[in-house]
Coordinates of C-alpha atoms in Angstrom, one line a residue:
M1 CA 76.3 -98.8 9.5
K2 CA 74.2 -99.9 6.6
W3 CA 70.7 -98.7 8.0
L4 CA 72.1 -95.8 6.5
A5 CA 71.7 -96.8 3.1
I6 CA 68.2 -98.9 3.5
I7 CA 66.6 -96.4 4.9
A8 CA 67.1 -93.6 2.6
V9 CA 66.2 -96.7 -0.5
T10 CA 63.6 -97.4 1.2
V11 CA 62.5 -93.5 1.6
V12 CA 63.3 -92.6 -2.6
S13 CA 61.8 -96.6 -3.0
C14 CA 58.9 -96.1 -1.2
G15 CA 55.9 -95.1 -4.6
S16 CA 56.7 -98.4 -5.7
V17 CA 55.2 -100.7 -2.3
L18 CA 52.2 -99.5 -1.5
A19 CA 48.8 -101.2 -2.0
Q20 CA 50.5 -105.4 -2.5
T21 CA 48.7 -108.3 -2.3
S22 CA 48.3 -108.3 1.5
G23 CA 46.7 -105.5 1.5
G24 CA 49.8 -103.6 3.1
V25 CA 52.7 -102.5 2.6
D26 CA 56.2 -104.2 2.1
L27 CA 59.2 -104.1 5.7
T28 CA 61.8 -104.3 3.8
L29 CA 63.9 -106.2 6.9
P30 CA 67.6 -104.9 7.5
N31 CA 70.5 -106.4 7.2
I32 CA 71.7 -108.1 11.3
R33 CA 73.9 -105.4 12.2
V34 CA 77.0 -105.8 13.9
P35 CA 79.4 -103.7 16.0
G36 CA 81.8 -100.7 13.8
V37 CA 83.9 -99.3 16.1
L38 CA 85.9 -102.7 17.9
D39 CA 87.1 -100.7 20.7
I40 CA 86.9 -103.7 22.9
V41 CA 89.5 -102.3 25.3
G42 CA 90.5 -102.8 29.0
S43 CA 88.5 -101.4 32.5
G44 CA 89.2 -98.7 35.2
A45 CA 88.5 -95.4 35.5
R46 CA 92.2 -94.9 36.6
A47 CA 92.8 -95.9 33.0
R48 CA 90.3 -93.9 31.3
G49 CA 91.4 -91.2 33.2
M50 CA 95.1 -91.6 31.8
G51 CA 93.9 -91.9 27.6
N52 CA 93.9 -95.3 28.3
A53 CA 97.3 -95.0 28.2
F54 CA 98.0 -98.3 30.9
L55 CA 99.8 -101.1 29.4
A56 CA 103.0 -100.6 30.9
T57 CA 101.1 -98.2 33.5
G58 CA 98.7 -100.8 35.0
D59 CA 100.2 -102.2 38.9
D60 CA 97.0 -102.8 39.7
I61 CA 93.9 -105.3 40.1
T62 CA 92.6 -103.0 36.3
A63 CA 95.6 -103.9 35.3
L64 CA 94.2 -107.4 34.7
T65 CA 92.5 -106.4 31.4
W66 CA 95.6 -104.6 29.9
N67 CA 98.0 -106.5 30.2
P68 CA 98.1 -108.9 33.1
A69 CA 102.3 -109.2 33.6
G70 CA 101.2 -105.8 35.2
I71 CA 99.0 -106.9 38.6
Y72 CA 102.4 -109.4 39.8
A73 CA 102.6 -105.9 41.7
I74 CA 100.5 -106.6 44.3
D75 CA 101.1 -107.6 47.3
K76 CA 97.1 -108.0 48.8
P77 CA 93.7 -109.5 48.6
M78 CA 92.2 -106.4 46.4
I79 CA 89.0 -105.8 45.4
T80 CA 87.4 -103.3 43.1
L81 CA 83.8 -102.3 41.9
G82 CA 82.6 -99.7 39.7
L83 CA 80.0 -97.7 37.6
S84 CA 79.5 -96.1 34.1
R85 CA 77.6 -94.6 32.3
F86 CA 77.5 -93.7 28.8
V87 CA 76.3 -90.7 26.3
P88 CA 76.0 -90.7 23.3
R89 CA 75.8 -87.3 21.4
G90 CA 75.7 -86.2 17.3
T91 CA 74.0 -86.0 14.2
A92 CA 73.4 -88.3 12.1
S93 CA 72.6 -86.8 8.7
V94 CA 70.2 -88.9 6.1
L95 CA 69.8 -87.2 3.4
V96 CA 68.6 -84.3 4.2
F97 CA 67.0 -84.9 7.6
E98 CA 69.8 -84.6 10.7
N99 CA 69.1 -86.0 13.9
K100 CA 70.0 -85.8 17.0
Q101 CA 71.9 -88.6 19.0
T102 CA 69.9 -88.8 21.9
G103 CA 69.8 -91.7 25.0
S104 CA 71.6 -92.7 27.8
F105 CA 73.1 -96.2 29.3
S106 CA 73.9 -96.8 32.6
G107 CA 75.5 -99.7 34.7
P108 CA 78.6 -101.9 36.1
G109 CA 81.4 -100.8 35.3
L110 CA 84.0 -103.7 37.1
Y111 CA 84.0 -105.7 38.9
S112 CA 87.1 -108.0 40.3
F113 CA 89.9 -110.0 42.7
A114 CA 92.6 -110.9 42.8
S115 CA 95.1 -112.1 45.2
P116 CA 98.8 -113.3 45.6
F117 CA 99.7 -116.5 46.1
R118 CA 102.2 -118.9 46.1
I119 CA 102.7 -122.7 43.9
K120 CA 106.3 -124.1 45.7
G121 CA 107.2 -121.1 46.7
H122 CA 107.1 -118.8 43.5
G123 CA 104.7 -116.1 43.9
F124 CA 101.9 -115.3 40.9
V125 CA 98.6 -113.2 41.5
F126 CA 95.9 -114.4 40.4
G127 CA 93.0 -111.7 39.3
I128 CA 89.0 -111.8 38.5
S129 CA 87.2 -109.6 36.4
Y130 CA 83.4 -108.8 35.5
A131 CA 83.8 -105.0 33.8
S132 CA 82.2 -102.8 31.2
A133 CA 84.5 -103.1 27.6
T134 CA 83.2 -100.7 24.5
D135 CA 79.8 -99.5 23.7
E136 CA 78.5 -98.2 20.6
A137 CA 75.0 -95.9 20.3
D138 CA 72.9 -94.5 17.3
N139 CA 69.6 -93.6 16.3
V140 CA 68.0 -91.9 13.4
A141 CA 64.7 -90.8 11.7
V142 CA 63.5 -89.6 8.2
G143 CA 60.5 -88.9 6.8
S144 CA 58.4 -87.9 3.9
S145 CA 55.0 -86.8 2.5
F146 CA 54.1 -87.9 -1.3
Y147 CA 50.2 -87.4 -3.5
V148 CA 49.8 -91.1 -4.5
D149 CA 47.1 -92.3 -6.2
P150 CA 46.4 -95.4 -4.1
D151 CA 43.8 -97.5 -6.6
G152 CA 45.7 -96.4 -9.5
P153 CA 45.2 -94.6 -13.1
A154 CA 41.5 -93.7 -12.5
S155 CA 40.6 -90.1 -12.7
I156 CA 37.9 -90.3 -11.2
F157 CA 40.1 -90.4 -7.1
D158 CA 41.9 -87.9 -5.6
P159 CA 45.6 -88.4 -5.3
T160 CA 46.1 -89.3 -2.1
L161 CA 48.5 -87.4 0.7
Y162 CA 50.7 -90.4 1.9
T163 CA 53.3 -90.4 4.9
I164 CA 56.1 -92.2 5.5
N165 CA 58.2 -92.4 8.6
I166 CA 60.7 -94.8 9.6
T167 CA 63.1 -94.5 12.7
D168 CA 66.4 -96.8 13.9
S169 CA 67.5 -97.5 17.1
Y170 CA 70.4 -99.5 18.0
H171 CA 73.0 -100.1 21.0
A172 CA 75.5 -102.5 22.0
G173 CA 77.9 -102.8 24.5
L174 CA 80.8 -105.8 25.9
T175 CA 81.0 -107.3 29.2
P176 CA 83.9 -109.4 29.0
V177 CA 84.5 -111.9 32.3
T178 CA 88.7 -112.2 32.3
V179 CA 91.1 -114.7 34.2
G180 CA 94.6 -114.3 34.5
F181 CA 97.6 -114.0 36.2
G182 CA 100.9 -112.6 36.3
T183 CA 104.0 -113.7 37.9
R184 CA 107.7 -113.2 38.3
V185 CA 109.9 -114.0 36.0
S186 CA 113.4 -112.0 37.2
E187 CA 114.1 -109.3 39.8
K188 CA 112.4 -106.9 36.9
V189 CA 111.0 -108.7 34.9
S190 CA 107.4 -110.1 35.1
V191 CA 104.9 -112.1 32.0
G192 CA 100.7 -113.4 32.5
A193 CA 98.6 -114.3 30.5
S194 CA 94.8 -114.0 30.9
L195 CA 91.6 -116.0 29.0
T196 CA 87.8 -113.6 28.8
V197 CA 84.7 -114.8 28.0
M198 CA 83.6 -112.2 25.3
N199 CA 79.9 -111.7 26.7
G200 CA 76.8 -108.2 25.8
K201 CA 74.9 -107.3 24.0
S202 CA 73.0 -105.1 20.8
V203 CA 69.7 -104.0 20.4
D204 CA 68.5 -102.9 17.3
V205 CA 64.9 -101.4 17.0
F206 CA 63.7 -100.9 12.9
T207 CA 60.1 -99.2 12.5
R208 CA 58.6 -97.4 10.2
H209 CA 55.1 -95.9 10.6
D210 CA 52.4 -95.0 6.4
F211 CA 49.3 -93.9 6.6
A212 CA 47.0 -91.3 4.9
D213 CA 43.6 -90.6 5.5
N214 CA 40.9 -90.4 2.2
Y215 CA 42.2 -94.0 1.4
F216 CA 41.1 -95.7 -1.5
V217 CA 41.8 -99.3 -3.4
A218 CA 38.6 -101.0 -4.6
E219 CA 39.9 -104.2 -3.6
Y220 CA 40.1 -104.1 0.0
Y221 CA 38.2 -101.3 0.6
P222 CA 35.2 -100.4 -0.7
Q223 CA 34.8 -96.1 1.0
K224 CA 37.6 -94.5 1.4
V225 CA 39.2 -94.7 5.1
S226 CA 41.5 -93.8 7.0
W227 CA 44.9 -95.9 7.0
D228 CA 47.4 -96.6 8.8
W229 CA 50.5 -99.6 9.0
T230 CA 53.1 -100.0 11.2
G231 CA 56.3 -102.4 10.9
S232 CA 58.8 -103.5 13.3
V233 CA 61.7 -105.4 13.0
I234 CA 63.9 -105.8 16.9
D235 CA 66.9 -107.8 17.0
T236 CA 68.2 -108.0 20.2
T237 CA 71.8 -109.7 20.3
K238 CA 73.7 -111.9 22.3
F239 CA 78.1 -111.7 22.4
S240 CA 79.9 -114.1 22.2
G241 CA 83.9 -115.4 21.9
V242 CA 87.0 -116.2 24.1
S243 CA 90.3 -114.8 24.0
F244 CA 94.4 -115.3 25.4
L245 CA 96.1 -112.7 26.1
L246 CA 99.3 -112.4 26.7
G247 CA 101.4 -109.9 28.8
F248 CA 104.9 -108.5 29.3
K249 CA 106.1 -105.3 31.9
Y250 CA 109.4 -104.5 32.3
T251 CA 110.0 -102.9 35.3
D252 CA 113.8 -100.4 36.8
A253 CA 113.1 -97.1 39.1
K254 CA 112.4 -94.6 37.0
F255 CA 110.2 -96.3 33.6
S256 CA 108.2 -100.0 32.6
L257 CA 108.1 -101.5 29.4
A258 CA 104.9 -103.6 28.3
A259 CA 104.3 -105.6 25.2
I260 CA 100.8 -107.7 24.5
A261 CA 99.5 -109.7 22.3
K262 CA 95.8 -110.4 22.2
L263 CA 95.5 -114.2 20.0
P264 CA 92.8 -113.6 17.2
Y265 CA 89.9 -115.8 18.5
S266 CA 85.6 -115.7 16.2
L267 CA 84.1 -113.1 18.0
T268 CA 79.8 -114.9 17.8
Q269 CA 76.5 -113.2 17.8
S270 CA 73.4 -114.9 18.2
T271 CA 70.5 -112.6 17.3
N272 CA 66.5 -113.3 17.9
R273 CA 64.2 -111.2 15.7
T274 CA 60.7 -110.8 15.9
A275 CA 59.3 -109.0 12.4
S276 CA 55.4 -107.3 12.6
T277 CA 53.2 -105.7 10.4
V278 CA 50.2 -103.7 11.3
N279 CA 47.3 -103.2 9.0
I280 CA 44.0 -100.7 10.7
A281 CA 41.4 -99.0 8.9
N282 CA 39.8 -96.1 10.0
G283 CA 40.0 -97.3 13.9
L284 CA 39.9 -101.1 12.6
I285 CA 42.8 -103.8 12.5
R286 CA 43.1 -106.1 9.2
K287 CA 44.0 -108.8 9.5
N288 CA 46.0 -108.8 6.5
G289 CA 49.0 -106.5 6.9
T290 CA 48.9 -107.5 9.5
N291 CA 51.6 -111.1 10.3
T292 CA 55.1 -111.7 13.5
V293 CA 57.3 -113.7 12.5
F294 CA 59.9 -115.0 14.9
I295 CA 63.0 -115.5 13.7
D296 CA 65.4 -116.9 16.1
N297 CA 69.2 -118.0 16.0
N298 CA 70.2 -116.4 13.2
I299 CA 74.5 -116.6 13.7
I300 CA 76.8 -114.2 12.7
K301 CA 80.8 -114.6 13.7
I302 CA 82.8 -112.0 13.2
Q303 CA 87.1 -112.3 12.7
M304 CA 89.4 -110.9 15.0
P305 CA 92.6 -109.4 14.3
M306 CA 95.6 -110.6 16.2
I307 CA 95.9 -107.3 17.6
L308 CA 99.8 -106.9 19.8
G309 CA 100.6 -103.6 21.4
V310 CA 104.0 -101.9 22.9
G311 CA 104.1 -99.3 26.1
G312 CA 105.6 -97.6 27.8
A313 CA 106.0 -95.2 30.9
I314 CA 109.1 -92.3 32.9
K315 CA 108.8 -91.0 36.1
P316 CA 110.8 -88.4 36.6
N317 CA 109.7 -88.3 39.7
P318 CA 107.5 -90.8 43.0
K319 CA 103.6 -88.4 42.0
T320 CA 104.8 -87.7 38.4
T321 CA 103.5 -90.5 35.3
F322 CA 103.8 -89.5 32.2
A323 CA 102.7 -93.3 29.8
A324 CA 102.3 -94.0 25.6
D325 CA 100.3 -97.0 23.5
V326 CA 100.9 -98.3 20.3
E327 CA 98.1 -100.7 19.3
Y328 CA 98.6 -103.1 15.7
R329 CA 95.1 -104.0 15.0
P330 CA 95.3 -105.7 11.4
F331 CA 91.1 -105.9 10.6
S332 CA 92.3 -106.2 6.1
G333 CA 90.9 -109.3 4.9
K334 CA 89.1 -110.1 7.8
Q335 CA 85.7 -111.4 7.8
I336 CA 81.7 -112.2 8.7
K337 CA 80.6 -115.1 8.1
I338 CA 75.9 -115.6 8.4
R339 CA 74.8 -118.5 9.1
D340 CA 72.6 -119.4 6.1
S341 CA 70.8 -122.6 6.8
I342 CA 71.4 -126.0 9.1
K343 CA 71.7 -129.3 8.1
L344 CA 70.0 -132.0 10.4
V345 CA 71.8 -134.8 11.1
P346 CA 70.1 -137.7 12.9
G347 CA 73.2 -139.4 15.6
A348 CA 75.1 -136.6 14.6
K349 CA 77.0 -133.6 14.7
D350 CA 74.2 -130.8 12.9
E351 CA 75.8 -129.4 9.6
E352 CA 76.4 -125.8 9.2
F353 CA 76.5 -123.2 5.9
Y354 CA 77.8 -120.4 5.9
R355 CA 78.0 -117.6 4.0
T356 CA 80.8 -114.7 3.5
Q357 CA 81.1 -111.4 3.3
D358 CA 84.0 -109.6 2.9
P359 CA 82.9 -105.8 5.2
E360 CA 86.6 -104.4 3.6
W361 CA 88.2 -102.8 6.5
R362 CA 91.0 -101.6 7.4
N363 CA 94.2 -101.8 9.4
V364 CA 94.6 -99.8 12.0
L365 CA 96.7 -97.8 14.2
V366 CA 95.5 -96.5 17.9
V367 CA 98.0 -94.4 19.2
R368 CA 97.5 -93.6 23.0
A369 CA 98.6 -90.9 25.7
G370 CA 98.4 -90.0 29.6
V371 CA 100.2 -88.2 32.3
E372 CA 99.1 -88.9 36.4
Y373 CA 99.8 -86.6 39.2
L374 CA 100.1 -87.7 42.6
W375 CA 98.9 -84.9 44.9
A376 CA 99.9 -85.0 48.0
T377 CA 98.0 -82.6 50.1
K378 CA 99.2 -83.1 54.0
G379 CA 95.4 -82.9 55.0
Q380 CA 93.7 -86.1 56.9
V381 CA 90.0 -85.8 54.8
F382 CA 91.9 -86.1 51.0
P383 CA 95.1 -87.7 52.0
V384 CA 96.1 -88.1 47.9
V385 CA 94.4 -86.7 45.0
P386 CA 95.3 -87.9 41.8
L387 CA 95.3 -86.2 39.0
R388 CA 95.0 -87.3 35.2
A389 CA 94.8 -86.4 31.8
G390 CA 94.4 -88.5 28.5
F391 CA 94.2 -88.3 25.0
G392 CA 93.3 -91.3 22.4
I393 CA 93.5 -91.6 17.8
L394 CA 91.2 -93.9 17.9
P395 CA 90.3 -95.1 13.2
V396 CA 87.7 -97.2 12.2
P397 CA 88.3 -100.4 11.1
R398 CA 85.8 -100.5 8.0
A399 CA 86.6 -96.4 5.8
N400 CA 84.4 -94.8 5.2
T401 CA 82.3 -93.9 1.2
D402 CA 80.5 -91.9 -0.7
V403 CA 77.6 -92.0 -2.8
N404 CA 78.3 -94.9 -5.4
D405 CA 80.1 -97.0 -2.0
N406 CA 83.7 -96.3 -3.2
P407 CA 86.6 -96.2 0.1
T408 CA 86.8 -92.3 0.9
G409 CA 88.9 -92.8 3.0
T410 CA 89.9 -93.4 6.8
A411 CA 87.9 -92.7 9.8
T412 CA 89.4 -91.6 12.9
G413 CA 88.5 -91.0 16.9
I414 CA 89.7 -88.4 18.4
N415 CA 89.4 -89.4 22.3
L416 CA 89.9 -87.0 25.4
S417 CA 90.2 -87.2 29.0
L418 CA 89.9 -86.3 32.4
G419 CA 90.2 -87.7 35.9
T420 CA 90.6 -87.7 40.2
G421 CA 89.9 -89.0 42.7
V422 CA 91.0 -89.9 46.8
Y423 CA 93.3 -92.0 48.1
W424 CA 92.8 -93.4 51.5
T425 CA 95.7 -96.1 53.2
Q426 CA 93.4 -99.2 52.0
I427 CA 90.4 -97.2 49.5
H428 CA 91.5 -96.1 46.6
L429 CA 88.5 -93.6 45.2
D430 CA 89.0 -93.3 41.1
V431 CA 86.1 -91.4 38.8
A432 CA 86.9 -90.2 34.9
Y433 CA 85.4 -88.7 31.8
A434 CA 86.0 -89.0 28.7
Y435 CA 85.0 -87.3 25.5
G436 CA 85.0 -89.2 21.9
S437 CA 85.4 -87.5 19.1
R438 CA 84.2 -89.4 15.7
T439 CA 83.2 -88.9 11.9
E440 CA 82.2 -90.7 9.9
T441 CA 79.6 -91.9 6.2
E442 CA 78.1 -94.2 3.7
G443 CA 76.6 -94.2 0.7
G444 CA 76.9 -90.8 1.2
S445 CA 75.6 -90.1 5.5
Q446 CA 76.9 -89.1 7.0
F447 CA 77.3 -89.6 10.9
K448 CA 79.0 -87.1 14.1
S449 CA 79.2 -89.1 16.9
R450 CA 79.8 -86.7 19.8
T451 CA 80.4 -89.0 23.4
H452 CA 80.7 -88.5 26.8
Q453 CA 82.1 -91.4 29.7
F454 CA 81.8 -91.3 33.1
Q455 CA 83.5 -94.5 35.3
M456 CA 83.7 -94.5 38.8
T457 CA 85.9 -96.9 40.7
F458 CA 85.9 -97.9 44.3
T459 CA 89.4 -100.2 45.2
G460 CA 89.4 -101.5 48.5
Y461 CA 92.8 -103.0 50.0
F462 CA 92.0 -105.9 52.5

């Protein structure tokens, strides 16, 4: 959350950046943001309802995005459609300003298809999925008013009340496309592999609005004017990358065990930036201080680590499942590479030059657990109603920092979830609600995240 420090510095130092040669003010361009939590997980309302403890539990089409070895249990073609809604809440405290998080983001949560097939008599299950994998969002607004003398130390003009308002809003969402297969290597052991093409986008809107009445600068305005200046930076980012996942699953009548390995890859974000300023005096736009600049194709590469996970599930009876997963994500030492320049080489591949930034991430251990009970109602309208609950402990790779930018510990999120639905013979409806809580500090500023996520999944068997 480097923007917190940028906003704080801008507000504190604004008195030194008033009258410039452009007739306006300097717009300090914020750094291009990258996702901070990086909790890129699988899909499906069933998994969400169980707290995402799905490595050993998954035996339907959504298992493709968690552990592809689990989709081997599919014995007929399946198609899944889903919806997702992400609602960020909580507060962000910057200096003495406290902001309530607002907004909501909706979209397709899941499109997937899976079907069994055979190669030389050996059974495989193939699957393809487009799903919502992660969301991050926040917004802040700060303001400051103070007296200045725009024309310098001349005492014949009264000081002017000068006001600065700054807002910043950010949302990032990843929607990867996954293809893979699962197959059995023995009566109780199955393996699988998947390839995921990362997709997604983020939008970051930073705006600074300065205004003052009775504003007088002899060099630009021959009289006192009502002065208004707005600067904005809009970053529109697309994410890309390719990751590979290998899965293993052992299934017995009463329990199952699973293991996954997601190989390291580079998550690339390409950002198009629009920076604009508008300078207005007495309601008229002035050329000095009014400008728009486009800075396209800014490339940042985020090194993602190899992720190792293990899971287990116990079925004390056919209706009840208890599950737990542990994932190790060694982010420590991973770098962010920022492209500084390109050298055009006629007739050959252009040379790109990157500088490396160490985000000082930490290794994290993610723990998830959940339970599922299939309630047979003996009714015809709602024959089987699944009941689910789960929780997760999610440390954040980025360390908390104090006002001197010294690390003060690791921010850890807590996720709680509930799920239910209706199972008919050929159609399954799953719904889930997940609540996330996380508190982070950076440079003395505090961000309390409270998120609500709703998912609904329809699965058809043919």
